XYZ file of C-alpha atoms in Angstrom:
451
model
C 1.039 16.954 0.643
C 0.809 13.217 1.068
C 3.806 10.909 1.383
C 4.383 8.236 -1.263
C 6.748 5.398 -0.433
C 7.386 1.800 -1.393
C 6.346 0.736 2.093
C 6.102 1.912 5.669
C 9.902 1.992 6.165
C 11.440 1.729 2.694
C 10.786 4.875 0.690
C 12.332 3.894 -2.644
C 12.965 0.438 -4.067
C 16.615 -0.517 -3.907
C 16.882 -1.337 -7.610
C 16.063 2.296 -8.389
C 18.626 3.496 -5.849
C 21.346 1.292 -7.315
C 20.349 2.318 -10.825
C 20.664 5.972 -9.845
C 24.061 5.247 -8.300
C 25.158 3.713 -11.599
C 24.153 6.876 -13.454
C 26.102 8.939 -10.935
C 29.130 6.707 -11.569
C 29.022 7.763 -15.222
C 29.114 11.401 -14.166
C 32.070 10.648 -11.883
C 33.928 9.055 -14.803
C 33.299 12.126 -16.964
C 34.558 14.424 -14.216
C 37.630 12.213 -13.854
C 38.309 12.631 -17.571
C 37.826 16.390 -17.278
C 40.246 16.508 -14.367
C 42.868 14.532 -16.305
C 42.466 16.791 -19.340
C 42.852 19.932 -17.246
C 45.954 18.552 -15.553
C 47.437 17.720 -18.951
C 46.658 21.232 -20.151
C 48.162 22.851 -17.079
C 51.507 23.530 -18.829
C 50.628 22.651 -22.404
C 49.045 26.052 -23.163
C 50.900 28.540 -20.987
C 49.847 31.537 -23.122
C 46.152 30.826 -23.647
C 45.716 29.467 -20.153
C 48.159 30.102 -17.387
C 49.208 27.363 -14.985
C 47.237 28.903 -12.146
C 44.011 29.050 -14.216
C 44.331 25.447 -15.341
C 45.271 24.231 -11.889
C 42.298 26.052 -10.396
C 39.871 24.424 -12.804
C 41.449 21.036 -12.147
C 40.960 21.558 -8.418
C 37.290 22.416 -8.962
C 36.875 19.337 -11.159
C 38.384 16.970 -8.613
C 36.337 18.472 -5.755
C 33.172 18.099 -7.792
C 34.143 14.543 -8.715
C 34.599 13.639 -5.050
C 31.248 15.165 -4.107
C 29.425 13.324 -6.867
C 31.205 10.095 -5.938
C 29.962 10.662 -2.389
C 26.410 10.837 -3.723
C 26.818 7.461 -5.436
C 28.153 6.022 -2.192
C 25.207 7.464 -0.236
C 22.711 5.967 -2.671
C 24.288 2.515 -2.360
C 24.435 2.834 1.419
C 20.732 3.689 1.549
C 20.007 0.666 -0.645
C 21.988 -1.521 1.773
C 20.019 -0.103 4.726
C 16.689 -0.779 3.030
C 17.662 -4.292 1.946
C 18.843 -5.064 5.459
C 15.571 -3.705 6.892
C 13.535 -5.889 4.554
C 15.565 -8.978 5.444
C 15.498 -8.290 9.198
C 11.723 -7.817 9.180
C 11.125 -11.024 7.204
C 13.487 -13.012 9.422
C 11.804 -11.762 12.596
C 8.282 -12.343 11.274
C 8.650 -15.468 9.120
C 11.988 -16.940 10.177
C 13.693 -16.366 6.831
C 14.574 -13.615 4.383
C 12.361 -13.145 1.315
C 13.372 -15.521 -1.494
C 14.257 -12.667 -3.854
C 16.214 -10.695 -1.246
C 19.779 -9.643 -1.954
C 20.333 -9.411 1.795
C 19.649 -12.925 3.078
C 20.303 -13.809 6.693
C 23.886 -14.841 5.897
C 24.466 -11.768 3.754
C 23.589 -9.417 6.617
C 26.944 -10.231 8.180
C 28.656 -9.499 4.874
C 26.925 -6.121 4.642
C 28.002 -5.306 8.185
C 31.596 -6.344 7.446
C 31.657 -4.251 4.270
C 31.337 -1.077 6.356
C 33.587 -2.125 9.226
C 35.843 0.731 10.268
C 33.843 3.364 8.370
C 31.713 4.463 11.301
C 28.594 3.374 9.428
C 26.504 0.263 10.010
C 23.578 -0.251 7.620
C 22.309 -3.275 9.544
C 22.102 -1.350 12.816
C 20.503 1.599 11.033
C 17.978 -0.733 9.414
C 17.033 -2.162 12.804
C 16.647 1.368 14.181
C 14.249 2.262 11.351
C 12.159 -0.847 12.029
C 12.102 -0.146 15.765
C 11.026 3.444 15.188
C 8.156 2.386 12.924
C 7.038 -0.307 15.356
C 7.048 2.127 18.265
C 5.507 5.175 16.581
C 3.180 3.870 13.840
C 0.032 4.590 15.861
C 0.897 8.085 17.144
C -1.559 9.884 14.856
C -4.160 7.185 15.379
C -4.053 7.518 19.160
C -4.160 11.296 18.893
C -7.379 10.901 16.911
C -8.857 8.467 19.382
C -8.422 10.822 22.345
C -8.880 14.253 20.758
C -12.664 14.120 20.688
C -13.108 12.796 24.209
C -11.779 15.420 26.632
C -14.465 14.598 29.174
C -12.859 11.171 29.627
C -9.439 12.542 30.497
C -10.318 13.188 34.149
C -9.629 9.655 35.237
C -9.492 8.420 38.795
C -5.947 8.080 40.136
C -4.340 4.845 39.063
C -6.532 4.303 36.004
C -5.421 4.411 32.386
C -5.969 7.391 30.116
C -7.922 6.993 26.847
C -4.624 7.035 24.945
C -3.234 4.221 27.087
C -6.419 2.199 26.642
C -6.273 2.748 22.874
C -2.612 1.728 22.845
C -3.454 -1.519 24.648
C -6.346 -2.294 22.306
C -4.324 -1.807 19.123
C -1.301 -3.598 20.574
C -3.525 -6.582 21.371
C -5.205 -6.649 17.959
C -2.036 -6.240 15.910
C -0.132 -8.723 18.097
C -2.423 -11.408 16.678
C -0.636 -10.840 13.379
C -3.742 -10.613 11.215
C -2.948 -7.123 9.892
C -0.309 -8.339 7.432
C -1.240 -11.211 5.107
C 1.911 -13.195 4.194
C 2.555 -14.386 0.630
C 0.736 -17.559 -0.297
C -1.915 -17.257 2.422
C -5.300 -18.863 1.847
C -8.718 -18.224 3.336
C -10.114 -20.947 5.566
C -13.609 -22.242 4.759
C -16.324 -20.613 6.834
C -17.285 -23.119 9.578
C -20.797 -21.614 9.718
C -21.484 -20.504 6.139
C -24.624 -18.473 5.722
C -26.825 -17.686 2.773
C -25.918 -14.848 0.466
C -27.468 -13.266 -2.596
C -25.797 -11.579 -5.569
C -28.295 -9.689 -7.701
C -26.456 -8.525 -10.812
C -27.840 -6.316 -13.542
C -27.416 -7.438 -17.127
C -24.288 -6.023 -18.739
C -24.901 -2.613 -20.302
C -22.772 -0.186 -22.273
C -20.230 1.489 -19.994
C -19.040 5.073 -20.075
C -16.621 5.768 -22.898
C -13.567 6.433 -20.749
C -11.878 3.595 -18.864
C -10.204 4.313 -15.515
C -6.980 6.220 -16.136
C -5.757 7.245 -12.699
C -5.810 6.189 -9.064
C -8.665 8.632 -8.432
C -10.703 7.052 -11.238
C -10.561 3.702 -9.456
C -11.527 5.275 -6.134
C -14.348 7.300 -7.708
C -15.854 4.132 -9.239
C -16.191 2.369 -5.889
C -19.983 2.299 -5.381
C -21.384 4.787 -2.904
C -25.017 3.695 -3.150
C -26.549 1.238 -0.638
C -28.389 -0.509 -3.494
C -25.188 -0.997 -5.518
C -22.247 -2.295 -3.546
C -20.267 -4.074 -6.294
C -19.532 -2.875 -9.815
C -17.840 -4.941 -12.519
C -16.566 -3.524 -15.826
C -15.764 -5.699 -18.830
C -13.187 -4.338 -21.288
C -13.070 -6.293 -24.570
C -9.972 -5.933 -26.756
C -9.589 -6.248 -30.544
C -8.133 -9.763 -30.207
C -11.222 -10.844 -28.266
C -9.682 -11.168 -24.825
C -11.417 -9.469 -21.905
C -10.094 -7.674 -18.860
C -12.285 -7.011 -15.845
C -12.345 -4.227 -13.278
C -14.160 -4.839 -9.991
C -15.015 -2.169 -7.426
C -16.319 -3.058 -3.950
C -17.978 -0.834 -1.366
C -16.984 -0.913 2.309
C -18.836 -2.220 5.346
C -22.496 -1.210 5.406
C -23.667 -2.351 8.835
C -21.223 -3.251 11.588
C -23.889 -3.927 14.203
C -26.766 -5.704 12.437
C -26.153 -9.071 14.112
C -24.726 -7.773 17.352
C -22.199 -10.543 18.045
C -19.704 -9.704 15.244
C -19.546 -13.428 14.486
C -17.966 -14.166 17.852
C -20.883 -16.449 18.776
C -21.624 -19.680 16.871
C -24.529 -19.951 14.494
C -25.670 -18.330 11.289
C -25.510 -14.562 10.942
C -28.661 -12.481 11.105
C -29.507 -9.347 9.177
C -29.651 -8.123 5.609
C -26.211 -6.855 4.623
C -23.439 -9.196 3.488
C -20.888 -6.386 3.865
C -21.397 -6.374 7.631
C -19.381 -6.752 10.793
C -19.630 -10.532 10.658
C -18.035 -10.756 7.212
C -15.476 -8.205 8.383
C -14.426 -10.382 11.295
C -14.420 -13.505 9.120
C -12.070 -11.946 6.587
C -9.834 -10.270 9.167
C -9.498 -13.665 10.830
C -8.579 -15.208 7.435
C -11.878 -17.029 6.983
C -14.195 -16.792 3.996
C -17.170 -14.563 4.646
C -20.455 -14.236 2.813
C -19.353 -10.897 1.346
C -16.261 -12.502 -0.211
C -18.238 -15.284 -1.865
C -20.870 -12.823 -3.072
C -18.270 -10.579 -4.750
C -16.757 -13.623 -6.461
C -20.235 -14.422 -7.755
C -20.608 -10.874 -9.112
C -17.406 -11.364 -11.125
C -18.640 -14.692 -12.457
C -22.000 -13.154 -13.340
C -20.135 -10.648 -15.527
C -18.402 -13.498 -17.361
C -15.032 -13.660 -15.603
C -13.264 -17.016 -15.784
C -10.335 -18.294 -13.701
C -7.090 -16.878 -15.065
C -8.692 -13.754 -16.552
C -6.958 -10.415 -16.030
C -8.610 -8.326 -13.319
C -8.072 -4.832 -11.919
C -9.569 -4.220 -8.490
C -10.381 -1.411 -6.084
C -12.200 -1.432 -2.783
C -12.789 0.591 0.355
C -12.435 -0.818 3.873
C -13.938 -4.338 3.859
C -14.169 -4.036 0.075
C -10.398 -3.465 -0.063
C -9.840 -6.504 2.148
C -11.971 -8.590 -0.237
C -9.997 -7.365 -3.266
C -6.656 -8.095 -1.575
C -7.752 -11.605 -0.600
C -9.029 -12.275 -4.131
C -5.682 -11.166 -5.553
C -3.861 -13.350 -3.015
C -5.886 -16.495 -3.829
C -4.735 -16.499 -7.457
C -8.005 -17.537 -9.089
C -7.737 -14.445 -11.281
C -4.706 -12.619 -12.674
C -4.856 -9.360 -10.725
C -2.631 -6.797 -12.453
C -3.559 -3.755 -10.342
C -5.062 -3.406 -6.874
C -6.101 -0.084 -5.320
C -6.737 -0.598 -1.603
C -8.518 2.268 0.141
C -8.218 2.175 3.948
C -7.856 -1.614 4.178
C -7.758 -3.154 7.679
C -5.122 -5.571 6.337
C -2.142 -5.352 3.998
C -1.650 -8.353 1.728
C 1.842 -9.106 0.428
C 0.874 -9.676 -3.187
C 3.005 -11.178 -5.945
C 5.416 -9.592 -8.391
C 2.754 -9.499 -11.098
C 0.448 -7.169 -9.128
C 0.946 -3.416 -8.841
C -0.472 -2.674 -5.383
C -1.484 0.876 -4.401
C -2.516 1.415 -0.764
C -4.181 4.637 0.436
C -4.077 5.177 4.205
C -4.697 8.035 6.601
C -2.545 7.511 9.672
C -5.387 8.643 11.964
C -7.911 6.221 10.418
C -8.785 3.650 13.129
C -9.949 1.024 10.608
C -6.795 1.258 8.493
C -4.920 1.104 11.798
C -5.971 -2.535 12.165
C -3.244 -3.328 9.619
C -0.734 -2.276 12.279
C 2.734 -1.091 11.331
C 2.378 -2.732 7.922
C 5.009 -4.078 5.553
C 8.294 -2.108 5.518
C 8.768 -2.520 1.766
C 6.587 -2.991 -1.289
C 3.516 -5.203 -0.767
C 3.378 -6.158 -4.428
C 5.317 -5.988 -7.660
C 7.499 -3.149 -8.973
C 5.816 0.229 -8.643
C 3.726 -0.760 -5.623
C 3.401 2.093 -3.128
C 1.729 3.272 0.038
C 0.185 6.754 -0.138
C -0.170 8.244 3.358
C -1.326 11.402 5.048
C -3.049 12.568 8.222
C -6.711 13.463 7.821
C -7.099 15.657 10.938
C -10.892 15.605 11.070
C -11.035 18.527 13.501
C -13.274 17.304 16.312
C -15.786 19.964 17.244
C -18.229 18.098 19.483
C -16.528 16.339 22.393
C -17.751 12.795 22.734
C -19.242 12.515 19.232
C -17.926 9.105 18.203
C -19.050 9.644 14.609
C -16.172 12.076 14.309
C -13.735 9.418 15.456
C -14.385 7.460 12.265
C -14.381 10.495 9.958
C -10.848 9.814 8.618
C -12.158 6.482 7.316
C -14.811 8.029 5.059
C -14.447 7.264 1.351
C -14.838 10.929 0.397
C -11.624 11.899 2.180
C -9.748 9.160 0.374
C -10.879 10.531 -2.977
C -8.831 13.624 -2.159
C -5.814 11.504 -1.182
C -6.058 9.662 -4.516
C -6.112 12.950 -6.424
C -3.026 14.082 -4.509
C -1.241 10.898 -5.554
C -2.160 11.373 -9.216
C -0.852 14.947 -9.158
C 2.387 14.052 -7.363
C 4.497 13.282 -10.414
C 5.939 10.289 -8.559
C 7.296 7.891 -11.214
C 5.648 4.909 -9.517
C 2.237 6.556 -9.785
C 3.051 7.436 -13.391
C 3.860 3.757 -13.903
C 0.409 2.880 -12.579
C -1.134 5.358 -15.034
C 0.800 3.705 -17.861
C -0.278 0.220 -16.752
C -4.000 0.982 -16.777
C -3.696 3.061 -19.965
C -3.795 -0.286 -21.792
C -7.531 -0.300 -21.117
C -7.817 2.469 -23.728
C -7.135 -0.181 -26.366
C -10.416 -1.957 -25.590
C -13.021 -1.622 -28.327
C -16.028 -2.424 -26.148
C -16.793 -1.555 -22.541
C -19.660 -2.934 -20.500
C -20.626 -2.638 -16.854
C -22.808 -4.538 -14.402
C -23.892 -3.270 -10.989
C -24.641 -5.794 -8.262
C -26.282 -5.756 -4.875
C -24.866 -8.386 -2.551
C -26.710 -9.253 0.646
C -27.738 -12.065 2.945
C -31.406 -11.915 1.982
C -31.564 -10.482 -1.524
C -33.437 -7.403 -0.354
C -31.848 -3.956 0.118
C -31.892 -2.638 3.656
């Protein structure tokens, strides 16, 4: 079963933990009242209930009260640990705590002092959690990268093993800091913008049922080389429209050959190629990004309109950057195996699907410890375990990244019963109120002709 957490370190948002602690406090108060009543009755009804019976029940009540009170304390302690972890990570990465954080840099000392003499230190425990994630986040990824290549393990003395080489590669890439997109980031203009084409069909009647679940969004991501962007238009009784955009992943990593590392215009047919991938990962507009924006405009979307988005791989990176730029009001984002993780605003419910042995998703690095979006944002994780059968077959290395496997992960999330996933279901259920649904499929490219 997959894991569902607020982020890569913080499993549950601290507001929920403190809310649960408050509910436990009510139970403690009721047990306290029961204890007091039993003590008062200890000698008041000596015939109906002997002193020993009443005293025994009072003892049980006070023991239960203390245990329940301990649960409330544990919930608050966990909340303090998570808030400290969030603040420590922000301070280390950005030089300051998040603006909405309860645990600012100054408050970390107060949290530490609060537990002085108790044998517990939430700040130290928070740092330990961050260190563990930073050290071990790529364990499954590196196991994948070496499992299918046993013939490479017989290295000459003094040379690095495949695992060590993989470790160095991912350490180098993630050290650049591109894997996590900070709040308020903007894409730089492309210094060598190339031509792109967005061929959009005329809007047609869409299927009767709007997307209801995470899996619905994943299933609607195009899986046809001649359709790589789909836009739905949901029109409501009051006349306002909400849009849903679905973007396919990279279609040709090697068509140009230089991955945009050399100057000059890109060659080839596909816009969703390695060049656009490298542009976007390096926080520069790529042709694929501009072409997807055009597909939205072709469907009638205007700045400020409400949008729901889903994408796979490069498509997920495009959706996250569009949500970050703020041209449209993105309410939900479903990111499938994104090579980045954007820290979106409070208004966006952000669902990330990631297999820990997916080398493309691994480009996001250790990720954000807490929620990368508004309330209810989660990361859904699992290990794909592709089961390499042909040593040296590099196609199997990338198998965990395939969209089909992520469809299964999305279905697992929907069936989990997790209240945050249920909250996502409730959010998109509003689309049921639309009285008209239309859809337009687009083919984005560099040349206008399918490959």
